[in-house]
XYZ file of C-alpha atoms in Angstrom:
654
model
C 58.951 94.525 111.421
C 59.569 94.670 115.106
C 61.144 91.562 116.895
C 59.740 91.082 120.298
C 62.433 89.740 122.681
C 61.763 88.144 126.128
C 63.576 90.350 128.782
C 64.895 87.284 130.470
C 66.787 86.370 127.328
C 68.728 89.846 127.266
C 72.127 89.995 128.793
C 72.872 93.584 127.917
C 71.772 96.536 125.813
C 73.674 99.761 124.812
C 73.419 102.447 122.103
C 74.912 101.631 118.720
C 78.212 103.103 117.627
C 78.408 105.908 114.917
C 79.811 103.520 112.490
C 76.866 101.080 112.933
C 74.563 103.984 112.782
C 76.030 104.896 109.339
C 75.772 101.267 107.932
C 72.209 101.018 109.362
C 71.125 104.279 107.564
C 72.536 102.979 104.289
C 70.790 99.640 104.587
C 67.476 101.263 105.337
C 67.792 103.701 102.539
C 68.464 100.743 100.209
C 65.064 99.367 101.023
C 64.676 95.605 100.295
C 68.014 95.460 98.476
C 70.453 93.688 100.867
C 73.372 96.069 101.690
C 76.519 95.416 103.879
C 76.424 91.771 103.626
C 79.742 89.879 103.509
C 79.904 86.289 102.314
C 82.913 83.969 102.277
C 82.978 80.515 100.770
C 85.886 77.961 101.293
C 86.169 74.690 99.494
C 87.749 72.652 102.354
C 89.694 69.588 101.190
C 89.785 66.701 103.800
C 87.482 64.678 106.011
C 85.292 67.239 107.654
C 83.382 66.544 110.713
C 80.305 68.808 110.338
C 78.957 68.242 113.971
C 82.355 69.104 115.374
C 82.507 72.285 113.244
C 79.155 73.220 114.292
C 79.998 72.969 117.823
C 83.102 75.070 117.221
C 81.017 77.735 115.772
C 78.586 77.695 118.703
C 81.385 77.944 121.169
C 82.898 80.986 119.564
C 79.490 82.710 119.172
C 79.067 81.952 123.045
C 82.351 83.777 123.692
C 81.485 87.154 122.073
C 78.458 89.393 122.735
C 78.688 90.985 119.304
C 77.818 87.461 117.864
C 74.720 87.108 120.108
C 73.452 90.610 119.185
C 70.676 92.276 117.356
C 69.955 95.989 116.422
C 66.790 97.551 117.482
C 65.955 100.996 115.989
C 61.993 100.724 115.772
C 59.948 102.124 118.704
C 63.068 103.228 120.558
C 64.362 106.834 121.049
C 68.033 105.756 120.355
C 68.964 102.843 118.173
C 70.248 99.924 120.577
C 72.471 96.784 120.367
C 70.707 94.219 122.360
C 72.902 91.239 123.461
C 71.084 87.958 124.103
C 72.454 85.381 126.617
C 72.327 82.647 124.167
C 71.527 82.037 120.449
C 71.210 79.314 117.912
C 73.621 79.730 114.868
C 71.577 79.508 111.778
C 72.976 76.279 109.993
C 72.221 74.572 106.760
C 73.741 71.599 105.105
C 73.278 70.349 101.488
C 74.611 67.281 99.772
C 75.628 67.745 96.233
C 77.471 64.422 95.940
C 76.662 62.321 92.863
C 76.065 65.410 90.542
C 78.323 66.039 87.615
C 81.104 68.617 88.673
C 79.623 71.188 86.284
C 76.188 70.958 87.856
C 77.810 71.103 91.374
C 79.489 74.468 90.422
C 76.231 75.756 89.008
C 74.320 74.660 92.310
C 77.074 76.242 94.497
C 76.923 79.484 92.569
C 73.042 79.585 92.777
C 73.120 78.925 96.464
C 75.571 81.760 97.151
C 73.654 84.060 94.944
C 70.175 83.211 96.638
C 71.711 83.628 100.099
C 73.011 87.029 99.133
C 69.666 88.041 97.794
C 68.058 87.016 101.153
C 70.581 89.056 103.014
C 70.871 89.115 106.837
C 68.507 91.131 108.983
C 70.434 92.983 111.566
C 67.210 92.661 113.761
C 68.100 89.109 114.109
C 70.506 87.333 116.473
C 73.082 86.193 115.552
C 74.001 88.330 112.740
C 75.654 85.440 110.802
C 74.815 82.158 109.184
C 76.762 79.095 108.186
C 76.192 76.650 105.545
C 77.951 73.474 104.416
C 77.711 72.196 100.786
C 79.269 68.699 100.445
C 80.444 68.019 96.757
C 82.733 64.923 97.562
C 83.305 62.636 100.591
C 86.452 64.822 101.310
C 85.547 68.208 99.878
C 82.927 70.537 101.363
C 82.077 74.192 100.711
C 82.022 76.117 104.018
C 79.741 79.400 103.439
C 79.902 82.007 106.196
C 77.813 85.239 105.779
C 77.224 88.122 108.249
C 75.980 91.735 108.457
C 78.626 94.245 108.353
C 76.919 96.352 110.969
C 77.452 93.919 113.752
C 80.961 92.539 112.496
C 83.990 93.937 110.689
C 86.634 92.274 108.669
C 89.257 92.255 111.557
C 86.659 90.697 113.717
C 85.589 88.087 111.273
C 89.275 86.878 110.886
C 89.357 86.523 114.654
C 86.199 84.550 114.665
C 87.363 82.294 112.039
C 90.790 81.807 113.688
C 89.034 80.934 116.955
C 86.681 78.622 115.105
C 89.566 76.652 113.670
C 91.165 76.516 117.054
C 87.954 75.140 118.600
C 87.472 72.645 115.814
C 90.975 71.232 116.299
C 90.105 71.222 120.190
C 87.171 68.894 119.697
C 84.593 71.510 118.996
C 85.055 73.593 121.985
C 87.117 76.784 122.528
C 90.502 75.872 123.890
C 91.666 77.519 127.236
C 94.616 79.046 125.320
C 92.310 81.565 123.740
C 92.578 85.068 125.265
C 89.614 86.062 127.314
C 86.903 87.737 125.246
C 86.265 91.437 125.607
C 82.706 92.716 125.421
C 81.917 95.401 122.661
C 80.243 97.495 125.246
C 83.714 98.516 126.350
C 84.163 100.246 123.113
C 80.784 101.959 123.473
C 81.793 103.085 126.878
C 84.939 104.668 125.506
C 83.056 106.624 122.876
C 80.964 108.069 125.559
C 83.934 109.288 127.525
C 85.827 110.508 124.444
C 86.401 114.196 124.201
C 85.229 115.314 120.689
C 85.430 118.975 121.361
C 87.769 119.574 118.299
C 85.793 117.476 115.867
C 83.377 120.178 114.588
C 86.246 122.692 113.881
C 88.506 120.108 112.271
C 85.721 119.057 109.796
C 84.630 122.678 109.106
C 88.118 123.550 108.080
C 88.491 120.475 105.869
C 85.041 120.473 104.157
C 83.419 123.900 104.282
C 84.485 124.732 100.823
C 83.466 121.421 99.299
C 80.352 121.769 97.398
C 79.958 118.223 95.826
C 81.253 114.772 96.011
C 84.014 114.202 93.386
C 82.278 112.758 90.370
C 83.764 109.321 89.287
C 83.812 110.522 85.783
C 83.440 106.813 84.501
C 79.952 105.946 85.468
C 76.609 106.262 83.619
C 73.094 105.244 84.757
C 72.452 101.618 83.462
C 68.880 100.958 84.449
C 68.783 97.663 82.504
C 71.412 94.919 83.375
C 71.344 91.394 84.017
C 72.772 89.699 87.272
C 73.637 90.816 90.703
C 73.574 94.577 91.777
C 77.300 94.656 92.659
C 80.335 93.199 91.048
C 83.558 92.381 92.789
C 87.056 91.704 91.004
C 90.169 90.318 92.506
C 93.801 90.694 91.285
C 96.872 89.678 93.026
C 99.615 92.416 92.717
C 102.695 91.215 90.965
C 105.153 90.075 93.574
C 107.883 92.520 92.567
C 105.521 95.439 92.769
C 104.162 94.228 96.143
C 107.666 94.122 97.454
C 108.583 97.649 96.024
C 105.589 99.014 97.754
C 106.802 97.618 101.117
C 110.350 98.949 100.489
C 109.026 102.387 99.663
C 106.754 102.662 102.716
C 109.515 101.252 105.124
C 112.322 103.447 103.539
C 110.442 106.773 103.634
C 108.242 106.161 106.616
C 105.016 106.386 105.077
C 102.166 103.767 105.412
C 101.243 101.399 102.712
C 97.644 102.738 103.150
C 98.917 106.245 102.098
C 100.441 104.735 99.035
C 97.176 103.033 98.311
C 95.146 105.967 98.979
C 97.496 108.272 97.079
C 97.366 106.116 93.853
C 93.607 105.873 94.053
C 93.208 109.709 94.629
C 95.407 110.451 91.629
C 93.323 108.059 89.446
C 90.077 109.548 90.618
C 91.577 112.922 89.708
C 92.309 111.751 86.123
C 88.783 110.420 85.893
C 86.998 113.305 87.107
C 89.259 116.140 85.742
C 89.483 117.677 89.380
C 92.440 118.343 91.433
C 90.474 118.426 94.579
C 89.438 114.823 95.425
C 86.998 113.880 98.122
C 86.806 110.038 98.955
C 85.900 107.962 101.897
C 89.102 106.518 103.636
C 88.120 103.310 105.585
C 90.032 103.158 108.909
C 90.094 100.407 111.471
C 88.354 102.506 114.165
C 90.022 100.479 116.913
C 91.447 103.061 119.541
C 94.983 103.009 120.529
C 93.974 104.286 124.031
C 91.418 101.339 124.718
C 93.443 98.464 126.226
C 92.485 95.087 124.483
C 90.709 96.882 121.574
C 92.360 94.478 118.932
C 90.671 91.539 120.825
C 87.143 92.931 120.882
C 84.728 91.398 118.258
C 82.281 93.801 116.718
C 81.843 96.555 114.358
C 84.696 99.213 114.482
C 85.726 100.430 111.029
C 84.814 104.052 110.082
C 84.859 105.556 106.710
C 85.401 109.423 107.214
C 85.810 111.630 104.184
C 89.387 112.467 103.215
C 90.203 115.555 100.991
C 93.180 115.105 98.925
C 94.615 118.107 96.723
C 96.552 116.719 93.475
C 99.036 119.514 92.587
C 100.438 118.667 89.202
C 103.935 119.798 89.793
C 104.373 118.211 93.175
C 106.892 115.476 93.479
C 105.009 112.131 94.183
C 106.943 111.359 97.488
C 106.332 114.856 99.124
C 102.838 114.631 98.160
C 102.459 111.053 99.714
C 103.951 112.370 102.975
C 101.266 115.005 102.936
C 98.505 112.393 102.387
C 100.100 110.156 105.085
C 99.976 113.128 107.547
C 96.474 113.971 106.696
C 95.302 110.510 107.207
C 96.742 110.580 110.727
C 94.808 113.816 111.327
C 91.680 112.370 110.096
C 92.075 109.274 112.174
C 91.940 111.312 115.380
C 88.422 112.480 114.213
C 87.133 109.294 112.532
C 84.709 108.701 115.475
C 82.533 111.769 114.427
C 79.142 110.567 113.162
C 78.749 111.220 109.433
C 75.659 113.325 109.834
C 77.656 115.649 112.113
C 80.570 115.634 109.396
C 78.138 116.470 106.778
C 76.763 119.531 108.529
C 80.320 120.979 108.458
C 80.491 120.704 104.786
C 79.260 122.659 101.832
C 77.586 119.730 100.277
C 73.829 119.992 100.093
C 71.689 117.926 102.300
C 70.703 114.489 100.689
C 73.881 114.632 98.591
C 76.676 111.977 99.059
C 79.841 113.017 100.743
C 81.759 110.761 98.458
C 81.201 108.236 95.580
C 84.187 106.132 96.229
C 85.934 104.462 99.098
C 89.427 102.910 99.798
C 90.630 100.527 102.353
C 94.031 98.982 103.123
C 94.087 95.988 105.447
C 97.115 94.161 106.945
C 95.763 91.023 108.332
C 96.309 87.172 107.817
C 93.405 85.932 105.686
C 92.455 82.371 105.149
C 93.302 81.954 101.336
C 93.544 79.358 98.770
C 96.208 76.983 99.711
C 96.243 77.697 103.507
C 95.685 75.242 106.150
C 92.198 75.195 107.940
C 93.208 73.499 111.099
C 95.101 70.343 111.416
C 93.314 68.114 109.027
C 91.919 70.534 106.278
C 93.119 72.900 103.824
C 91.547 75.531 101.600
C 91.537 74.446 97.991
C 89.428 77.330 96.552
C 87.850 80.583 97.954
C 85.091 82.855 96.903
C 84.080 86.100 98.557
C 81.378 88.746 98.153
C 80.911 92.076 99.938
C 77.957 94.429 99.220
C 79.468 97.903 99.434
C 77.539 101.033 100.300
C 78.900 103.275 97.610
C 79.280 103.141 93.802
C 82.919 102.146 93.684
C 85.527 100.942 96.116
C 89.077 99.629 96.280
C 90.290 97.325 98.960
C 93.968 96.126 99.215
C 94.841 93.201 101.394
C 98.335 92.706 102.698
C 99.203 89.229 103.997
C 103.116 88.973 104.284
C 104.672 89.598 100.959
C 101.429 89.029 99.261
C 99.193 91.940 98.161
C 95.754 91.680 96.680
C 93.694 94.338 95.011
C 89.915 93.978 95.235
C 87.623 96.336 93.110
C 83.889 96.544 94.258
C 81.422 98.314 92.049
C 77.699 99.056 91.599
C 76.639 97.638 88.328
C 73.842 100.137 87.841
C 76.620 102.911 87.571
C 79.640 101.145 86.155
C 79.731 98.412 83.363
C 81.551 95.167 83.968
C 83.799 95.874 80.963
C 85.044 99.212 82.381
C 85.398 97.723 85.946
C 87.690 95.077 84.451
C 90.105 97.752 83.359
C 90.253 99.466 86.868
C 92.815 97.246 88.524
C 95.301 97.774 85.729
C 94.729 101.498 85.827
C 95.278 101.744 89.626
C 98.322 99.379 89.482
C 99.888 101.421 86.658
C 99.858 104.375 88.716
C 101.162 102.765 91.788
C 103.945 101.186 89.804
C 104.849 104.517 88.290
C 105.083 106.216 91.781
C 107.119 103.342 93.432
C 109.523 103.076 90.509
C 110.273 106.927 90.474
C 109.308 108.395 93.903
C 110.356 111.765 93.070
C 108.427 112.031 89.826
C 106.076 115.053 89.390
C 102.347 114.048 89.631
C 101.729 115.342 86.148
C 104.070 112.932 84.629
C 102.503 109.799 86.471
C 100.509 108.362 83.618
C 100.068 104.863 84.996
C 99.281 103.368 81.545
C 100.092 99.728 81.237
C 102.749 98.995 78.505
C 100.343 97.113 76.314
C 97.767 99.972 76.396
C 100.587 102.449 75.958
C 101.759 100.674 72.697
C 98.152 100.596 71.409
C 97.722 104.368 72.003
C 101.061 105.176 70.155
C 99.831 103.035 67.350
C 96.662 104.929 67.204
C 98.365 108.208 67.438
C 100.671 107.455 64.479
C 97.995 107.467 61.982
C 98.459 108.832 58.416
C 98.073 112.390 57.535
C 95.392 113.184 54.902
C 96.622 114.889 51.770
C 93.095 115.839 51.071
C 90.275 116.536 53.532
C 87.804 113.860 54.375
C 84.616 113.936 52.471
C 81.717 115.396 54.435
C 79.183 112.787 55.928
C 76.564 114.475 53.564
C 78.783 113.698 50.653
C 79.466 110.219 51.784
C 75.813 109.391 51.755
C 74.998 111.003 48.483
C 78.071 109.149 46.963
C 76.520 105.754 48.104
C 73.157 106.839 46.700
C 74.834 107.279 43.344
C 76.959 104.102 43.325
C 74.706 101.771 45.439
C 71.189 103.277 45.321
C 69.328 100.110 46.409
C 71.664 99.022 49.243
C 70.234 99.221 52.749
C 71.576 102.455 54.448
C 69.678 101.915 57.711
C 67.051 99.850 59.572
C 65.058 100.114 62.521
C 62.541 97.461 63.413
C 60.763 96.542 60.081
C 61.697 99.901 58.410
C 64.361 99.673 55.773
C 65.739 102.709 53.956
C 68.129 102.296 50.936
C 70.754 104.883 50.269
C 68.673 106.400 47.489
C 65.611 106.780 49.810
C 67.750 108.226 52.455
C 69.116 110.803 50.030
C 65.628 111.745 48.523
C 64.005 112.029 51.892
C 66.736 113.981 53.641
C 66.508 116.386 50.563
C 62.866 116.822 51.080
C 63.463 117.470 54.929
C 66.052 120.081 53.915
C 63.606 121.761 51.583
C 60.881 121.854 54.124
C 63.140 123.286 56.755
C 64.490 125.819 54.208
C 61.009 126.988 53.607
C 60.700 127.648 57.373
C 63.777 129.914 57.298
C 66.263 127.280 58.356
C 69.792 127.784 56.789
C 73.414 128.209 57.378
C 74.311 128.901 60.958
C 70.710 127.844 62.146
C 70.199 125.019 64.725
C 67.446 122.543 64.542
C 66.415 120.532 67.603
C 65.225 116.970 67.040
C 62.917 115.719 69.979
C 62.106 112.184 68.955
C 62.318 108.621 69.907
C 64.959 106.346 68.240
C 63.654 105.912 64.733
C 64.621 105.907 60.959
C 62.906 109.270 60.667
C 65.083 110.710 63.290
C 68.166 109.846 61.156
C 66.445 111.322 58.111
C 65.757 114.506 60.012
C 69.257 114.879 61.262
C 70.795 114.331 57.843
C 68.116 116.806 56.405
C 68.941 119.353 58.891
C 72.676 119.202 57.911
C 71.754 119.384 54.211
C 69.645 122.451 54.875
C 72.996 123.954 56.288
C 71.885 123.891 59.859
C 73.309 122.026 62.912
C 71.142 119.378 64.515
C 70.582 119.103 68.204
C 69.390 115.727 69.475
C 67.339 115.807 72.579
C 66.429 112.784 74.662
C 62.642 112.747 75.393
C 63.390 111.431 78.910
C 65.102 114.671 79.788
C 63.372 116.864 82.349
C 61.666 119.995 80.784
C 64.020 122.509 82.535
C 67.073 120.812 80.994
C 65.456 120.690 77.630
C 64.676 124.524 77.875
C 68.300 125.256 78.909
C 69.585 123.245 75.916
C 67.352 124.889 73.455
C 68.165 128.333 74.897
C 71.948 127.772 74.852
C 71.968 126.266 71.340
C 69.713 129.082 69.907
C 67.519 126.475 68.319
C 65.175 128.089 65.783
C 63.024 125.173 65.211
C 62.083 121.816 66.905
C 61.445 118.759 64.832
C 59.381 116.225 66.765
C 57.351 112.957 66.360
C 55.059 113.923 69.249
C 52.477 116.622 68.728
C 52.530 116.887 72.472
C 56.270 117.833 72.333
C 57.953 120.484 74.347
C 56.038 123.740 74.378
C 58.930 125.704 73.803
C 59.642 127.706 70.486
C 58.413 126.901 66.974
C 57.986 123.215 66.048
C 57.226 120.972 63.193
C 55.897 117.423 63.085
C 58.386 114.773 61.967
C 55.708 112.801 60.384
C 55.468 113.516 56.579
C 58.474 115.722 56.658
C 60.415 113.584 54.326
C 57.811 113.883 51.638
C 58.102 117.523 50.955
C 58.686 118.391 47.326
C 62.299 119.869 46.600
C 61.742 123.073 44.672
C 65.025 124.857 45.286
C 68.719 124.244 45.395
C 70.054 123.251 48.733
C 72.893 125.468 50.163
C 76.631 124.427 49.886
C 77.885 123.127 53.286
C 81.418 123.424 54.090
C 83.769 121.727 56.684
C 83.711 124.883 58.836
C 80.007 124.689 59.267
C 78.477 123.237 62.421
C 77.254 119.719 61.931
C 75.601 119.081 65.057
C 75.539 120.259 68.830
C 75.861 117.822 71.693
C 75.448 118.531 75.388
C 77.441 117.211 78.193
C 76.226 117.035 81.901
C 78.448 120.027 82.866
C 80.565 120.144 85.941
C 78.258 122.729 87.498
C 75.119 120.656 86.866
C 73.897 122.818 84.068
C 74.227 121.090 80.537
C 77.030 122.405 78.472
C 76.822 122.420 74.731
C 79.602 121.551 72.283
C 79.497 122.374 68.663
C 81.011 119.825 66.339
C 81.914 121.025 62.855
C 81.610 119.276 59.539
C 85.343 118.825 59.156
C 85.876 117.205 62.603
C 82.851 114.939 62.288
C 84.136 113.865 58.881
C 87.579 113.181 60.181
C 86.141 111.084 63.041
C 84.045 109.062 60.656
C 86.979 108.479 58.208
C 89.132 107.386 61.139
C 86.577 104.808 62.430
C 86.231 103.386 58.953
C 89.968 102.894 58.601
C 90.567 101.797 62.351
C 87.803 99.117 62.060
C 88.563 98.239 58.489
C 84.786 98.712 57.606
C 83.468 97.777 54.116
C 80.256 97.677 52.143
C 79.227 94.286 53.724
C 79.655 95.541 57.294
C 76.941 96.648 59.704
C 76.789 98.744 62.889
C 74.358 99.090 65.706
C 73.516 102.440 67.420
C 73.127 101.373 71.082
C 73.839 104.498 73.042
C 71.459 107.343 73.854
C 70.728 109.412 70.742
C 71.662 112.585 72.433
C 75.004 111.251 73.730
């Protein structure tokens, strides 16, 4: 869609900044899914004059050209920011008075969700909208949303501060406000900036990087309910927040370095890599541009930051290095990300980083604070749609420090995301408690979790080896032959049926030459027959190799080759055309005409493949003894008995 603009309405036009270009690229890549939207909702207690508030917003929008701007990238050689002379602020009001409080809460949340799904088109001016949802005569939700490509967090705080001042001044901007500064001044500064050393700087930092640091905690989750992104807030304990300030002040390192360092150490633990590449979000406001702090617009940049995590380095010395490197990167943060990418060893189309971190020290409107002379904020809700799978943001306001985790729910589950704040805070607390500690000794495990792990590690020692999984099944078949062993859909198999059918599978496989030290691949959908085939392969003395049918043919071929699979059992006659195969259907009806081999704990039970750090799948052989020990521990830890049932939810090849 191309928006036509009457030339008489245009006050100015100039190229967009590198930061804007990066956000615009991410938004276009996401397609219809709204990206880089920020939404803030405040429950204001007091008698709100909605007309006066609207005039206040309009007066502030009239002051700043960024708030009267739109982006244009279609049918132009260079993307432009077009400033209009005047705009109407999109405004909506909804009266929810008279509804039960629970219904009001649901309606407010639904409204916020719908607005987020609609997003804000950066081709529209202004790049923000305002809504009022009145829930009582003296209680109203104020909702402000804007597109991040035209406004950053610092600027939004300034806009809100000026709006409050204008509201208290009768709905017009008071003369006491500093004169507004046009965003075009920053664009002009960028044009004059000498970036001659940028290319060499980024080449030296990134030339040897071949991939973004993997998160190590994510997994593709194509089916999940609710919004695409999640956001968690946690206030840092007051004692820890003060200690962070003390360490930063005493040792002359920034709080941002402490934040980034603790996050880099956490990423290192998750990924298993001592070479961490993350996105470090910086203010982007040039020290050499007079009045830069007063300009409203989009400044922040998120250049890559490469952090080495040497295990024996004292934490404080290492943090000084992180601080120094951040200062170096800050001088080159204005380099467009495509130019930075070209200096790296990362393949085109691949992300430079998967995770971002931001530390901000600005006064935010929060719960309990005044909103002008007559109102105060009783509650606050916020939402930011990040451009990357995982992000940490820390917000410093005086002695208060807040931690915000943003995550992509298609990659990271809500349950795992809920544990991230404690993991990061644990590392931060360990560092500030003992600044000279070696990095390898920084565990960052919360006390409660540490006690739980110690309990798990203090289990009993078995005098006798655990019975093999095969033996457990056969023992149940003798003692409880008619008890249900497994079910799938309408299929029910008793332990006796499972024992008989798996014996028949083992005999059939034995007739095909399968025996001890063999490997049998099972290429099948999730089914009862798949379990029968796996148990039958183990009873034949072989290891089984589960293969997800959704895997690409090249990966399947690599797995079969590495595992030396001698036979493929499949429920699809059109299965992989690689090696010898036998159909799963009817496999369990083969007559048992010979004794099955004795299988010991030292034999391999199954082979499982990980993703592999190099991108090629890596096989892991699990022996029967280890398999049995794991099953025995799980039975004891969960106190499982004959009446309990378990569900298999994960991928069969994982």
